[in-house]
Coordinates of C-alpha atoms in Angstrom, one line a residue:
D1 CA -8.8 -33.0 -11.9
P2 CA -7.4 -34.5 -15.1
L3 CA -4.4 -32.1 -15.4
G4 CA -3.3 -32.4 -11.8
W5 CA -3.5 -28.7 -11.1
L6 CA -5.0 -29.2 -7.7
D7 CA -2.1 -31.4 -6.5
S8 CA 0.3 -29.0 -4.8
S9 CA 3.3 -31.4 -5.5
K10 CA 2.6 -31.0 -9.3
D11 CA 2.1 -27.2 -9.2
P12 CA 5.4 -25.4 -9.5
A13 CA 3.9 -22.0 -9.0
S14 CA 1.7 -23.0 -6.1
K15 CA -1.1 -21.0 -7.5
F16 CA -3.7 -23.4 -8.9
A17 CA -4.0 -25.4 -5.6
T18 CA -5.3 -22.4 -3.8
F19 CA -7.5 -21.0 -6.6
H20 CA -10.6 -23.1 -5.8
A21 CA -10.4 -22.3 -2.1
N22 CA -10.6 -18.6 -2.9
F23 CA -13.1 -18.8 -5.8
E24 CA -16.3 -18.3 -3.8
R25 CA -14.9 -15.2 -2.1
R26 CA -13.7 -13.8 -5.5
R27 CA -17.2 -14.4 -7.0
A28 CA -18.9 -12.7 -4.0
V29 CA -16.6 -9.6 -4.3
E30 CA -17.2 -9.5 -8.1
R31 CA -20.9 -9.5 -7.6
K32 CA -20.8 -6.8 -4.9
H33 CA -18.5 -4.5 -6.8
G34 CA -20.6 -5.0 -10.0
R35 CA -23.6 -3.8 -8.1
V36 CA -21.7 -0.7 -6.8
A37 CA -20.4 0.0 -10.3
M38 CA -23.9 -0.2 -11.7
A39 CA -25.2 2.3 -9.1
A40 CA -22.3 4.6 -9.8
V41 CA -23.0 4.6 -13.5
V42 CA -26.7 5.4 -13.0
G43 CA -25.7 8.2 -10.6
M44 CA -23.3 9.6 -13.2
L45 CA -25.9 9.4 -16.0
F46 CA -28.5 11.3 -13.9
H47 CA -26.0 14.0 -12.9
N48 CA -24.8 14.4 -16.5
A49 CA -28.4 14.7 -17.7
G50 CA -28.9 17.6 -15.3
I51 CA -31.0 15.8 -12.8
E52 CA -29.8 16.9 -9.4
F53 CA -31.0 17.0 -5.8
P54 CA -32.6 20.3 -4.8
G55 CA -31.0 22.2 -1.9
Y56 CA -27.6 22.5 -0.5
L57 CA -24.7 20.1 -0.5
S58 CA -23.0 22.3 2.2
K59 CA -25.0 25.2 3.8
S60 CA -21.8 26.4 5.6
E61 CA -20.0 26.9 2.3
N62 CA -23.2 28.0 0.4
M63 CA -22.8 25.2 -2.1
R64 CA -25.8 23.7 -3.9
F65 CA -25.9 20.2 -5.5
S66 CA -26.3 22.0 -8.8
D67 CA -22.9 23.7 -8.3
V68 CA -21.0 20.4 -8.5
P69 CA -19.4 20.1 -12.0
D70 CA -19.7 17.0 -14.2
G71 CA -17.1 14.3 -14.4
F72 CA -14.0 13.7 -12.2
T73 CA -13.6 17.4 -11.4
G74 CA -16.8 17.3 -9.4
L75 CA -15.0 15.1 -6.9
F76 CA -12.6 17.8 -6.0
S77 CA -15.3 20.4 -5.6
I78 CA -16.9 18.5 -2.7
P79 CA -15.9 19.8 0.8
T80 CA -13.6 17.7 2.8
A81 CA -16.2 16.8 5.4
G82 CA -18.5 15.6 2.6
L83 CA -15.8 13.3 1.2
A84 CA -15.2 12.0 4.7
Q85 CA -18.9 11.2 5.0
I86 CA -18.8 9.4 1.6
L87 CA -15.8 7.3 2.7
A88 CA -17.4 6.5 6.1
F89 CA -20.6 5.4 4.3
C90 CA -18.6 3.2 1.9
A91 CA -16.8 1.6 4.9
L92 CA -20.1 0.9 6.6
V93 CA -21.5 -0.8 3.4
E94 CA -18.3 -2.7 2.9
L95 CA -17.9 -4.0 6.4
A96 CA -21.4 -4.3 7.9
W97 CA -24.2 -4.1 5.4
L98 CA -22.9 -6.0 2.4
P99 CA -19.9 -8.0 3.7
A100 CA -17.8 -9.9 1.2
S101 CA -17.9 -12.9 3.5
Q102 CA -21.5 -13.5 2.6
Y103 CA -21.0 -15.6 -0.5
D104 CA -24.6 -16.3 -1.5
G105 CA -25.1 -12.7 -2.9
D106 CA -28.4 -12.3 -0.9
Y107 CA -27.9 -9.2 1.2
G108 CA -31.6 -9.0 2.2
V109 CA -32.6 -6.2 -0.2
G110 CA -34.4 -8.4 -2.6
Y111 CA -34.5 -8.4 -6.4
F112 CA -35.9 -5.0 -7.5
G113 CA -37.9 -4.9 -4.3
T114 CA -39.2 -8.5 -4.4
N115 CA -37.8 -11.4 -2.4
V116 CA -36.9 -14.4 -4.4
E117 CA -37.7 -17.6 -2.4
D118 CA -37.1 -20.3 -5.1
P119 CA -33.5 -21.4 -4.9
E120 CA -33.3 -22.2 -8.7
E121 CA -34.7 -18.9 -9.7
K122 CA -32.4 -17.1 -7.3
A123 CA -29.4 -18.9 -8.7
R124 CA -30.5 -18.1 -12.3
K125 CA -30.9 -14.4 -11.5
L126 CA -27.5 -14.2 -9.7
N127 CA -25.8 -16.0 -12.6
A128 CA -27.5 -13.6 -15.0
E129 CA -26.2 -10.7 -12.9
L130 CA -22.6 -12.0 -13.2
N131 CA -23.1 -12.6 -17.0
N132 CA -24.2 -9.0 -17.6
G133 CA -27.9 -9.9 -17.9
R134 CA -27.4 -12.9 -20.1
A135 CA -28.9 -16.0 -18.6

């Protein structure tokens, strides 16, 4: 530490001394939220291209998946019970399936369906994921 940033007595704002202790968690959260954002973009692209699930979003309200408008307005057309289910699923994913406390980025789902066993290859792929595909 040539600049002395990690020495709390030399850090007037008391920010740099705690940065490295929280870095791994921030990196894990960045990786997880990046994966969620990529899935959301793919879902939006499919919906905007007119590719939708067949059948009903809500049979009680006679609402089909094709009745949901594009863009942000589509969120407000979903019934309240459907939004509650989406939020419950997000909470399950956030707290149980993909916890941010798991810092290694391996959530047991593999890399496009394949399990990467080599630690060097896994580290390279995780770094490429954080660098937007650039290794």
